[in-house]
Each structure stands twice: as structure tokens, then as C-alpha cells.
Coordinates of C-alpha atoms in Angstrom, one line a residue:
P11 CA 95.5 138.7 98.5
A12 CA 95.5 135.8 101.0
T13 CA 97.5 136.2 104.3
E14 CA 98.9 133.6 106.9
V15 CA 98.7 130.9 104.3
V16 CA 99.8 127.4 105.5
E17 CA 100.1 124.1 103.7
E18 CA 98.4 121.4 105.3
A19 CA 100.5 118.5 103.9
G20 CA 98.1 115.9 102.1
H21 CA 95.0 117.9 103.0
G22 CA 95.1 121.4 101.6
I23 CA 95.7 125.0 102.6
T24 CA 94.3 127.4 105.1
G25 CA 94.8 131.4 105.1
T26 CA 92.8 134.5 105.6
V27 CA 91.2 136.5 102.8
D28 CA 89.5 139.9 103.8
G29 CA 89.5 138.8 107.3
R30 CA 87.9 135.3 106.8
A31 CA 89.5 132.0 107.5
I32 CA 89.5 130.0 104.5
R33 CA 90.3 126.3 103.9
V34 CA 90.7 124.5 100.5
G35 CA 91.3 121.0 100.6
N36 CA 90.1 117.5 99.9
V37 CA 86.9 115.9 101.2
R38 CA 88.6 113.5 103.5
W39 CA 90.1 116.7 105.5
L40 CA 87.0 119.2 105.0
H41 CA 84.2 116.5 105.1
P42 CA 81.5 118.6 103.3
A43 CA 78.3 118.0 105.0
G44 CA 75.1 118.0 103.4
Q45 CA 77.2 118.4 100.2
Q46 CA 78.2 114.4 99.8
L47 CA 75.9 113.8 97.0
N48 CA 77.2 116.5 95.3
A49 CA 80.6 115.5 95.8
E50 CA 80.1 112.0 94.7
A51 CA 78.4 113.3 91.6
I52 CA 81.6 115.3 90.8
A53 CA 83.8 112.5 91.5
A54 CA 81.7 110.0 89.3
Q55 CA 82.4 112.4 86.4
G56 CA 85.9 111.7 86.9
M57 CA 86.8 114.5 88.7
T58 CA 88.8 115.2 92.0
V59 CA 86.6 117.0 94.5
V60 CA 88.0 120.2 96.3
V61 CA 86.2 121.7 99.2
V62 CA 86.1 125.7 99.9
E63 CA 85.1 126.6 103.5
A64 CA 85.2 130.1 104.6
D65 CA 84.6 130.8 108.5
G66 CA 83.8 127.3 109.3
Q67 CA 81.0 127.0 106.5
I68 CA 81.1 125.0 103.2
A69 CA 81.0 127.8 100.4
G70 CA 81.4 125.6 97.5
L71 CA 82.7 122.4 95.8
I72 CA 85.1 122.4 92.8
G73 CA 85.7 119.4 90.7
V74 CA 89.0 119.3 88.9
R75 CA 90.6 116.6 86.5
D76 CA 93.4 116.0 84.1
E77 CA 92.4 115.9 80.3
L78 CA 93.5 113.0 78.3
R79 CA 95.9 113.9 75.4
P80 CA 93.4 113.9 72.2
E81 CA 95.2 110.9 71.0
S82 CA 95.2 108.8 74.0
A83 CA 92.2 106.7 73.3
E84 CA 93.4 105.9 69.7
T85 CA 96.9 104.9 71.0
V86 CA 95.5 102.6 73.4
R87 CA 93.1 100.9 70.6
M88 CA 96.1 100.6 68.2
L89 CA 98.2 99.2 71.3
Q90 CA 95.4 96.6 72.1
S91 CA 94.9 95.8 68.5
Q92 CA 98.5 94.4 68.4
G93 CA 98.0 92.3 71.0
I94 CA 99.8 94.6 73.6
E95 CA 98.3 94.6 77.1
T96 CA 97.8 98.1 78.3
I97 CA 97.5 99.2 82.1
M98 CA 97.2 102.6 83.4
L99 CA 99.0 103.7 86.7
T100 CA 98.0 106.7 88.7
G101 CA 98.0 108.3 92.0
D102 CA 94.2 109.5 91.5
N103 CA 91.4 108.3 93.7
T104 CA 89.7 105.3 92.3
R105 CA 86.6 106.9 90.8
T106 CA 88.8 109.5 89.1
A107 CA 91.1 106.7 87.7
H108 CA 88.1 104.5 86.5
A109 CA 86.6 107.3 84.6
I110 CA 89.8 108.5 82.9
A111 CA 90.6 104.8 82.1
A112 CA 87.3 104.4 80.7
E113 CA 87.5 107.4 78.4
A114 CA 91.1 106.1 77.3
G115 CA 90.0 102.5 76.6
V116 CA 91.9 100.9 79.4
T117 CA 89.9 98.1 80.8

């Protein structure tokens, strides 16, 4: 189990696991040196990149994303066919937002 867990608001969390200093958070906070291309590839797939660091070294990158409900794209098409303008509001980063919007059919 993790001990000494501290939330770093807007960035991620820190803690100790088996005596190792662990940080998990966003790329703006942890700057995954040498992994920027991998981080960009993950983001290009519509995922938010989470960086895992152990004892000051990048241990890995994780891509997470919200999945659209199965009926989302069909609903957007139906609304658009009726002349209703569709927009998407999100707090996600721009790349993720564009990928999800494209999947849903929101232009």
C-alpha cells in the first residue's frame, strides 16, 4: 500500500510505495523527458496522458479517456439532420476534445 500520499492540486499525487518515491500526474507537471513522442502519440488517440515516475525516473505513460456512449454519434447525426447545431463543451485538453468530437460527429 502507498503511504505519505499527498494530492498536488491540478498536477497529480505523490506517495511512497515499498520505499520508493512515486509521483503520478500530468505531463505539464512531470515533463516525461525522452517520452514526448510517445506522449504525443497517446494524446493524438484522444487520450489524456498520465505520467508515472518512480524515484525521479519516468516509469511509464498511461493513456486514459472517457468512452462515448454507443448512441452518441447516432444522436448527433439525428440532431444535425433536423438542422440543430451541435457543439461539445469539455474540460479535456484540445487534442482529446478534437478526437472525441470527431468520433461523435461534432464538427
